[in-house]
Short mmCIF file of C-alpha atoms (C1' of nucleotides) in Angstrom, two decimals:
data_model
loop_
_atom_site.label_atom_id
_atom_site.label_comp_id
_atom_site.label_asym_id
_atom_site.label_seq_id
_atom_site.Cartn_x
_atom_site.Cartn_y
_atom_site.Cartn_z
CA MET H 1 -12.34 -0.20 10.32
CA ARG H 2 -13.10 -2.11 6.99
CA TRP H 3 -10.96 -1.81 3.99
CA GLU H 4 -14.07 -1.04 1.77
CA GLU H 5 -15.04 1.88 3.97
CA LEU H 6 -11.59 3.42 4.29
CA ASP H 7 -12.62 6.29 2.01
CA ARG H 8 -15.37 7.37 4.42
CA GLU H 9 -13.13 7.54 7.48
CA PRO H 10 -12.67 11.02 9.01
CA CYS H 11 -8.96 10.72 8.30
CA SER H 12 -7.09 11.96 5.13
CA LEU H 13 -4.36 9.33 5.62
CA ALA H 14 -7.17 6.57 5.55
CA ARG H 15 -8.85 8.16 2.48
CA SER H 16 -5.57 8.38 0.60
CA LEU H 17 -4.84 4.87 1.49
CA SER H 18 -8.20 3.72 0.17
CA ILE H 19 -6.69 4.63 -3.21
CA VAL H 20 -3.00 4.02 -2.98
CA GLY H 21 -2.78 1.66 0.04
CA ASP H 22 -2.34 -1.71 -1.50
CA ARG H 23 0.51 -3.81 -2.80
CA TRP H 24 0.61 -2.53 -6.44
CA THR H 25 -0.97 0.83 -6.93
CA LEU H 26 2.05 2.99 -6.09
CA LEU H 27 4.30 0.81 -8.29
CA VAL H 28 1.89 1.45 -11.20
CA LEU H 29 1.97 5.11 -10.44
CA ARG H 30 5.79 4.92 -10.37
CA GLU H 31 5.66 3.73 -13.88
CA CYS H 32 3.20 6.51 -14.73
CA PHE H 33 5.72 9.21 -13.46
CA LEU H 34 8.37 7.41 -15.66
CA ARG H 35 6.09 8.04 -18.57
CA VAL H 36 4.78 4.46 -18.98
CA ARG H 37 1.27 4.63 -20.42
CA ARG H 38 0.25 1.28 -21.90
CA PHE H 39 -1.21 -1.83 -20.55
CA GLU H 40 1.57 -4.01 -22.07
CA GLU H 41 4.28 -1.87 -20.92
CA PHE H 42 3.02 -1.78 -17.36
CA GLU H 43 2.66 -5.49 -17.40
CA GLN H 44 6.18 -6.27 -18.73
CA ARG H 45 8.00 -3.75 -16.56
CA LEU H 46 6.13 -4.63 -13.32
CA GLY H 47 5.56 -8.36 -13.81
CA ILE H 48 2.13 -8.01 -12.40
CA ALA H 49 -0.82 -10.37 -13.02
CA ARG H 50 -2.84 -8.98 -15.95
CA HIS H 51 -6.20 -9.01 -14.08
CA VAL H 52 -4.67 -7.30 -11.10
CA LEU H 53 -3.22 -4.58 -13.41
CA ALA H 54 -6.59 -4.16 -15.16
CA ASP H 55 -8.21 -3.84 -11.86
CA ARG H 56 -5.66 -1.22 -10.55
CA LEU H 57 -5.89 0.79 -13.70
CA LYS H 58 -9.65 0.89 -13.59
CA LYS H 59 -9.79 1.79 -9.92
CA LEU H 60 -7.18 4.65 -10.54
CA THR H 61 -9.24 5.81 -13.59
CA ASP H 62 -12.51 5.71 -11.50
CA ALA H 63 -10.76 7.61 -8.69
CA GLY H 64 -9.60 10.37 -11.08
CA VAL H 65 -5.89 9.68 -10.64
CA LEU H 66 -5.47 8.40 -14.23
CA THR H 67 -7.44 9.19 -17.32
CA LYS H 68 -7.68 7.16 -20.50
CA VAL H 69 -6.61 8.95 -23.69
CA PRO H 70 -7.23 7.33 -27.08
CA TYR H 71 -4.16 7.06 -29.14
CA GLN H 72 -5.73 5.37 -32.15
CA GLU H 73 -9.05 4.31 -33.53
CA ARG H 74 -9.90 1.21 -35.31
CA PRO H 75 -9.03 -0.78 -33.22
CA ARG H 76 -9.59 1.76 -30.48
CA ARG H 77 -6.58 1.87 -28.20
CA GLU H 78 -6.31 3.92 -25.06
CA GLU H 79 -3.45 4.83 -22.90
CA TYR H 80 -3.35 5.93 -19.24
CA ARG H 81 -2.16 9.30 -18.07
CA LEU H 82 -1.79 11.02 -14.93
CA THR H 83 -4.42 13.63 -14.19
CA GLU H 84 -3.60 16.67 -12.04
CA LYS H 85 -4.91 14.68 -9.07
CA GLY H 86 -2.36 11.93 -10.08
CA LEU H 87 0.35 14.42 -10.65
CA ASP H 88 -0.31 15.78 -7.12
CA LEU H 89 0.83 12.44 -5.81
CA TYR H 90 4.35 13.16 -6.70
CA PRO H 91 5.20 14.36 -3.04
CA VAL H 92 3.99 10.97 -1.86
CA MET H 93 6.48 9.17 -4.28
CA LEU H 94 9.21 11.51 -3.54
CA SER H 95 8.89 11.03 0.27
CA LEU H 96 8.92 7.19 -0.07
CA LEU H 97 11.66 7.50 -2.52
CA ASP H 98 13.87 9.60 -0.16
CA TRP H 99 13.13 7.35 2.76
CA GLY H 100 14.05 4.32 0.76
CA ASP H 101 17.30 6.05 -0.40
CA LYS H 102 18.20 6.73 3.26
CA TRP H 103 17.12 3.62 4.91
CA MET H 104 16.90 0.85 2.37
CA SER H 105 19.96 1.57 0.17
CA GLY H 106 23.09 -0.65 0.52
CA ALA H 107 26.62 0.73 0.72
CA GLU H 108 26.54 1.46 -3.03
CA GLY H 109 24.01 4.11 -2.57
CA PRO H 110 20.60 4.68 -4.14
CA PRO H 111 19.67 2.96 -7.45
CA VAL H 112 18.18 5.93 -8.91
CA ILE H 113 18.87 9.70 -8.40
CA ARG H 114 16.72 12.72 -9.21
CA ARG H 115 18.05 15.91 -10.62
CA HIS H 116 16.37 19.24 -10.26
CA LYS H 117 16.08 20.80 -13.69
CA ALA H 118 16.11 24.41 -12.27
CA CYS H 119 19.37 24.11 -10.33
CA GLY H 120 20.95 20.98 -12.06
CA GLN H 121 21.67 19.41 -8.67
CA VAL H 122 20.92 15.91 -7.44
CA VAL H 123 18.38 16.55 -4.82
CA HIS H 124 16.08 15.18 -2.24
CA ALA H 125 12.93 16.84 -0.95
CA VAL H 126 12.90 18.90 2.22
CA HIS H 127 9.34 19.28 3.78
CA THR H 128 8.89 22.83 4.87
CA CYS H 129 6.12 24.67 6.51
CA SER H 130 3.74 26.22 4.14
CA GLU H 131 3.45 29.31 6.40
CA CYS H 132 6.92 30.06 7.77
CA GLY H 133 9.14 28.00 5.45
CA GLU H 134 10.98 26.17 8.24
CA PRO H 135 11.62 22.35 7.79
CA LEU H 136 8.95 20.08 9.38
CA ASP H 137 9.40 17.00 11.26
CA ALA H 138 7.10 14.71 13.47
CA ARG H 139 8.06 16.58 16.67
CA SER H 140 7.34 20.02 15.40
CA MET H 141 3.58 19.59 14.80
CA THR H 142 0.48 19.22 16.85
CA VAL H 143 -2.84 17.86 15.53
CA GLU H 144 -6.30 19.14 16.14
CA LEU H 145 -9.82 18.21 14.92
CA GLY H 146 -10.64 20.01 11.86
CA PRO H 147 -13.94 21.19 10.26
CA GLY H 148 -14.56 17.83 8.60
CA ALA H 149 -14.22 15.84 11.86
CA LYS H 150 -17.49 14.10 12.62
CA GLY H 151 -17.16 12.24 16.02
CA ALA H 152 -13.52 11.24 15.34
CA GLU H 153 -11.30 11.53 18.42
CA LEU H 154 -7.64 11.81 18.96
CA PRO H 155 -6.03 9.55 21.50
CA SER H 156 -5.63 11.01 24.97
CA GLU H 157 -2.47 13.02 25.62
CA THR H 158 -1.68 11.41 28.93
CA ALA H 159 1.27 9.38 27.61
CA GLU H 160 4.65 10.70 28.56
CA GLY H 161 8.13 10.22 27.20
CA SER H 162 6.70 10.15 23.79
CA SER H 163 8.96 9.37 21.00
CA ALA H 164 6.75 11.17 18.65
CA LYS H 165 5.93 14.21 20.72
CA MET Z 1 8.32 -8.53 -9.54
CA ARG Z 2 7.29 -10.64 -6.66
CA TRP Z 3 6.10 -9.10 -3.46
CA GLU Z 4 8.52 -11.17 -1.32
CA GLU Z 5 11.47 -9.94 -3.28
CA LEU Z 6 10.43 -6.14 -3.46
CA ASP Z 7 13.14 -5.28 -0.93
CA ARG Z 8 15.75 -6.40 -3.32
CA GLU Z 9 14.56 -4.38 -6.27
CA PRO Z 10 16.88 -1.61 -7.53
CA CYS Z 11 14.25 1.02 -6.62
CA SER Z 12 13.91 2.91 -3.44
CA LEU Z 13 10.16 3.17 -3.91
CA ALA Z 14 9.78 -0.55 -4.15
CA ARG Z 15 12.13 -1.11 -1.15
CA SER Z 16 10.01 1.41 0.85
CA LEU Z 17 6.82 -0.48 -0.16
CA SER Z 18 8.25 -3.67 0.86
CA ILE Z 19 7.85 -2.28 4.39
CA VAL Z 20 4.90 0.16 4.19
CA GLY Z 21 3.15 -1.03 1.00
CA ASP Z 22 0.12 -2.97 2.39
CA ARG Z 23 -3.34 -2.32 3.64
CA TRP Z 24 -2.58 -1.70 7.25
CA THR Z 25 0.92 -0.75 7.99
CA LEU Z 26 0.69 2.98 7.40
CA LEU Z 27 -2.54 3.04 9.46
CA VAL Z 28 -0.66 1.36 12.33
CA LEU Z 29 2.12 3.93 11.93
CA ARG Z 30 -0.43 6.71 12.05
CA GLU Z 31 -1.44 5.56 15.43
CA CYS Z 32 2.21 5.41 16.45
CA PHE Z 33 2.59 9.08 15.44
CA LEU Z 34 -0.47 9.85 17.56
CA ARG Z 35 1.37 8.26 20.48
CA VAL Z 36 -0.44 4.88 20.53
CA ARG Z 37 1.94 2.21 21.77
CA ARG Z 38 0.11 -0.84 23.11
CA PHE Z 39 -1.27 -3.81 21.29
CA GLU Z 40 -4.76 -3.39 22.64
CA GLU Z 41 -5.02 0.23 21.83
CA PHE Z 42 -3.98 -0.41 18.35
CA GLU Z 43 -6.49 -3.07 17.95
CA GLN Z 44 -9.37 -1.08 19.48
CA ARG Z 45 -8.59 2.18 17.50
CA LEU Z 46 -8.03 0.35 14.08
CA GLY Z 47 -10.48 -2.51 14.33
CA ILE Z 48 -7.71 -4.75 12.90
CA ALA Z 49 -7.71 -8.49 13.14
CA ARG Z 50 -5.41 -9.39 16.08
CA HIS Z 51 -3.18 -11.74 14.10
CA VAL Z 52 -2.74 -9.26 11.29
CA LEU Z 53 -1.73 -6.64 13.91
CA ALA Z 54 0.73 -8.97 15.56
CA ASP Z 55 2.16 -9.70 12.24
CA ARG Z 56 2.44 -5.93 11.16
CA LEU Z 57 4.10 -5.03 14.50
CA LYS Z 58 6.60 -7.92 14.14
CA LYS Z 59 7.47 -6.91 10.60
CA LEU Z 60 7.88 -3.36 11.58
CA THR Z 61 9.91 -4.14 14.50
CA ASP Z 62 12.21 -6.59 12.49
CA ALA Z 63 12.51 -3.78 9.90
CA GLY Z 64 13.77 -1.36 12.66
CA VAL Z 65 10.74 0.95 12.31
CA LEU Z 66 9.33 0.21 15.63
CA THR Z 67 11.12 -1.02 18.85
CA LYS Z 68 9.77 -2.83 21.74
CA VAL Z 69 10.25 -1.08 25.14
CA PRO Z 70 9.30 -2.83 28.36
CA TYR Z 71 7.12 -0.84 30.58
CA GLN Z 72 6.66 -3.38 33.39
CA GLU Z 73 8.08 -6.75 34.47
CA ARG Z 74 6.12 -9.66 35.98
CA PRO Z 75 4.24 -10.07 33.74
CA ARG Z 76 6.65 -8.63 31.23
CA ARG Z 77 4.73 -6.03 29.05
CA GLU Z 78 6.30 -4.23 26.19
CA GLU Z 79 5.05 -1.28 24.15
CA TYR Z 80 5.96 -0.22 20.56
CA ARG Z 81 7.67 3.00 19.85
CA LEU Z 82 8.95 4.58 16.74
CA THR Z 83 12.67 4.50 16.07
CA GLU Z 84 14.50 7.22 14.24
CA LYS Z 85 13.91 5.14 11.06
CA GLY Z 86 10.22 5.21 11.96
CA LEU Z 87 10.03 8.92 12.73
CA ASP Z 88 11.67 9.55 9.39
CA LEU Z 89 8.55 8.22 7.77
CA TYR Z 90 6.77 11.43 8.91
CA PRO Z 91 7.24 13.13 5.50
CA VAL Z 92 5.50 10.11 3.94
CA MET Z 93 2.46 10.37 6.29
CA LEU Z 94 2.45 14.16 5.77
CA SER Z 95 2.38 13.76 1.94
CA LEU Z 96 -0.47 11.34 2.04
CA LEU Z 97 -2.21 13.47 4.62
CA ASP Z 98 -1.95 16.60 2.54
CA TRP Z 99 -3.03 14.76 -0.62
CA GLY Z 100 -6.03 13.37 1.14
CA ASP Z 101 -6.83 16.87 2.56
CA LYS Z 102 -6.75 18.29 -0.90
CA TRP Z 103 -8.36 15.56 -2.94
CA MET Z 104 -10.46 13.40 -0.67
CA SER Z 105 -12.19 15.89 1.67
CA GLY Z 106 -15.76 16.90 1.34
CA ALA Z 107 -17.08 20.44 1.34
CA GLU Z 108 -16.61 20.55 5.15
CA GLY Z 109 -12.82 20.48 4.81
CA PRO Z 110 -10.32 18.13 6.33
CA PRO Z 111 -11.11 16.12 9.38
CA VAL Z 112 -7.88 16.82 11.12
CA ILE Z 113 -5.50 19.83 10.85
CA ARG Z 114 -1.90 20.13 11.79
CA ARG Z 115 -0.47 23.22 13.48
CA HIS Z 116 3.29 24.06 13.25
CA LYS Z 117 4.53 24.58 16.91
CA ALA Z 118 7.18 27.05 15.71
CA CYS Z 119 4.87 29.42 13.97
CA GLY Z 120 1.50 28.57 15.39
CA GLN Z 121 -0.15 28.36 11.90
CA VAL Z 122 -2.21 25.56 10.50
CA VAL Z 123 0.02 24.15 7.79
CA HIS Z 124 0.61 21.74 5.08
CA ALA Z 125 4.00 20.61 3.75
CA VAL Z 126 5.78 22.16 0.77
CA HIS Z 127 8.38 19.94 -0.83
CA THR Z 128 11.43 22.04 -1.58
CA CYS Z 129 14.70 21.29 -3.24
CA SER Z 130 17.43 20.40 -0.78
CA GLU Z 131 19.90 22.34 -2.78
CA CYS Z 132 18.20 25.45 -4.00
CA GLY Z 133 15.18 25.67 -1.82
CA GLU Z 134 12.70 26.06 -4.71
CA PRO Z 135 9.43 24.01 -4.54
CA LEU Z 136 9.51 20.72 -6.33
CA ASP Z 137 6.93 19.01 -8.53
CA ALA Z 138 6.74 16.12 -10.88
CA ARG Z 139 7.62 18.19 -13.99
CA SER Z 140 10.78 19.84 -12.37
CA MET Z 141 12.87 16.69 -11.97
CA THR Z 142 14.73 14.22 -14.21
CA VAL Z 143 15.76 10.83 -13.08
CA GLU Z 144 19.11 9.07 -13.77
CA LEU Z 145 20.56 5.74 -12.75
CA GLY Z 146 22.47 6.15 -9.58
CA PRO Z 147 25.38 4.27 -8.03
CA GLY Z 148 23.28 1.43 -6.66
CA ALA Z 149 21.65 0.59 -9.97
CA LYS Z 150 22.59 -2.85 -11.11
CA GLY Z 151 21.15 -3.61 -14.42
CA ALA Z 152 18.01 -1.49 -13.90
CA GLU Z 153 16.69 0.57 -16.81
CA LEU Z 154 14.62 3.53 -17.05
CA PRO Z 155 11.89 3.39 -19.80
CA SER Z 156 12.90 4.94 -23.15
CA GLU Z 157 12.34 8.66 -23.55
CA THR Z 158 10.82 8.44 -26.93
CA ALA Z 159 7.26 9.17 -25.67
CA GLU Z 160 6.08 12.76 -26.53
CA GLY Z 161 3.44 14.98 -25.15
CA SER Z 162 4.21 13.62 -21.77
CA SER Z 163 1.92 14.53 -18.91
CA ALA Z 164 4.54 13.73 -16.38
CA LYS Z 165 7.50 15.28 -18.11
"C1'" DC B 1 -10.34 -15.86 -47.07
"C1'" DT B 2 -7.79 -18.07 -43.65
"C1'" DT B 3 -4.08 -17.49 -40.58
"C1'" DG B 4 -1.26 -14.73 -37.49
"C1'" DA B 5 0.01 -10.71 -34.88
"C1'" DC B 6 -1.10 -7.06 -31.63
"C1'" DA B 7 -3.24 -4.46 -27.72
"C1'" DG B 8 -6.04 -4.84 -24.02
"C1'" DG B 9 -8.47 -7.34 -21.40
"C1'" DT B 10 -11.44 -11.43 -19.06
"C1'" DT B 11 -11.92 -16.23 -17.03
"C1'" DC B 12 -10.39 -19.94 -14.34
"C1'" DC B 13 -7.84 -22.24 -10.78
"C1'" DG B 14 -4.91 -23.03 -6.98
"C1'" DT B 15 -2.20 -20.44 -3.18
"C1'" DT B 16 -1.97 -16.40 0.26
"C1'" DT B 17 -3.72 -13.11 3.01
"C1'" DC B 18 -7.56 -11.28 5.64
"C1'" DG B 19 -11.60 -10.82 8.95
"C1'" DG B 20 -13.60 -12.72 12.92
"C1'" DA B 21 -14.03 -15.30 16.69
"C1'" DA B 22 -12.16 -18.56 20.01
"C1'" DC B 23 -8.58 -20.03 22.73
"C1'" DC B 24 -4.00 -19.84 25.41
"C1'" DC B 25 -0.74 -17.98 29.11
"C1'" DA B 26 1.50 -15.62 32.96
"C1'" DT B 27 0.35 -12.67 36.68
"C1'" DT B 28 -2.29 -9.91 39.90
"C1'" DG B 29 -6.66 -8.58 42.17
"C1'" DT B 30 -10.93 -10.30 45.03
"C1'" DA T 1 -10.72 -20.53 43.25
"C1'" DC T 2 -11.78 -17.46 39.81
"C1'" DA T 3 -11.96 -13.50 36.88
"C1'" DA T 4 -9.42 -9.93 34.64
"C1'" DT T 5 -5.50 -7.96 31.89
"C1'" DG T 6 -2.21 -7.69 28.14
"C1'" DG T 7 -0.45 -9.81 24.37
"C1'" DG T 8 -0.68 -13.05 21.61
"C1'" DT T 9 -1.76 -17.78 18.66
"C1'" DT T 10 -5.17 -20.90 16.19
"C1'" DC T 11 -8.70 -22.08 13.12
"C1'" DC T 12 -12.00 -21.25 9.55
"C1'" DG T 13 -14.43 -19.22 5.61
"C1'" DA T 14 -14.00 -15.15 2.39
"C1'" DA T 15 -11.31 -12.13 -0.39
"C1'" DA T 16 -7.19 -11.04 -3.13
"C1'" DC T 17 -3.20 -12.57 -5.71
"C1'" DG T 18 -0.13 -15.15 -9.28
"C1'" DG T 19 -0.05 -17.67 -13.41
"C1'" DA T 20 -1.86 -19.50 -17.46
"C1'" DA T 21 -5.37 -19.70 -20.96
"C1'" DC T 22 -8.76 -17.74 -23.60
"C1'" DC T 23 -11.48 -13.81 -25.95
"C1'" DT T 24 -12.11 -9.66 -29.04
"C1'" DG T 25 -11.42 -6.17 -32.74
"C1'" DT T 26 -8.56 -4.99 -36.59
"C1'" DC T 27 -5.06 -5.11 -39.94
"C1'" DA T 28 -1.51 -7.56 -42.83
"C1'" DA T 29 0.36 -11.59 -45.12
"C1'" DG T 30 0.05 -15.71 -47.77
#
DNA sequence: CTTGACAGGTTCCGTTTCGGAACCCATTGT
DNA sequence: ACAATGGGTTCCGAAACGGAACCTGTCAAG
């Protein structure tokens, strides 16, 4: 599997990673969710090399995750904003955030907390089944080939004592 | 922000990315969730360069995401299994999977589907508030510095017309 | 009307990381 | 004695990254 062909893999994870699966992209998107929009501000807050930032913003824009919105003419200046496709990455951010809070925080606790506007509580996300509403975890799901599977195969099920079963 | 110091950033997303934020790690973990455990099998299924695979497996093992379990002696052979910390990454996989299903699938639909054992339905994950149970999205949350924030700052809130508000 | 600042890039160069192939090593099968 | 197996390590050229310098419109100041 080559990196440049990831987006054509018959796997939604691979396809997602063809967009967000590199060192910087999710950090750029973190800033977007924190309402950062301008080149300079991304650069200053992230300490990213300018041409890498330019490349990521271009790729995210080409992918439809960000969109350039002019905020002045003469000289023309544009800022980057999340599209609906980009906003939809929020669950990805949240999952990584919650995992980091749980497994990568020191004794002091997490560095940033999130509060739910609706209930006012400090919260984390619970993944629930879209059909029955029960919480989901790795052991409660099975996978099957779907309609878009062309020649893909799942590994054989012969293994036993699975930790991921 | 340097890549080697990501794990010391006061940000759970950065800390998570210090472990899973590269080209291959989440694909290796995808295989783990599909019950792949052996070096050769990872290599064949992923088409990853052997030394890159060896490096990722070592880093994941050092990070406590995978653990090496001997399955024979003489010659000693070990396989890689997800730890609890690794299994806890399932929501991350699921979020990326669902996003890819929604935004990266062609007209045929997603290549792989997931079925919830408990209810038997094909499902996707819904992120809900751990406190009130309502669905969460980017616009329903506010962020605040938490107990582990040392000197970190959130961007100023002066921006208006926010698309991520 | 020349100089400087500002926002947003692009170019260049030296260091890392990656992809691919070859090689290593202990043990068992033929 | 020799090949196969599983799990790596080594080596090389290509791609990506980090850092600094440079470029491009436009306006404002001297």
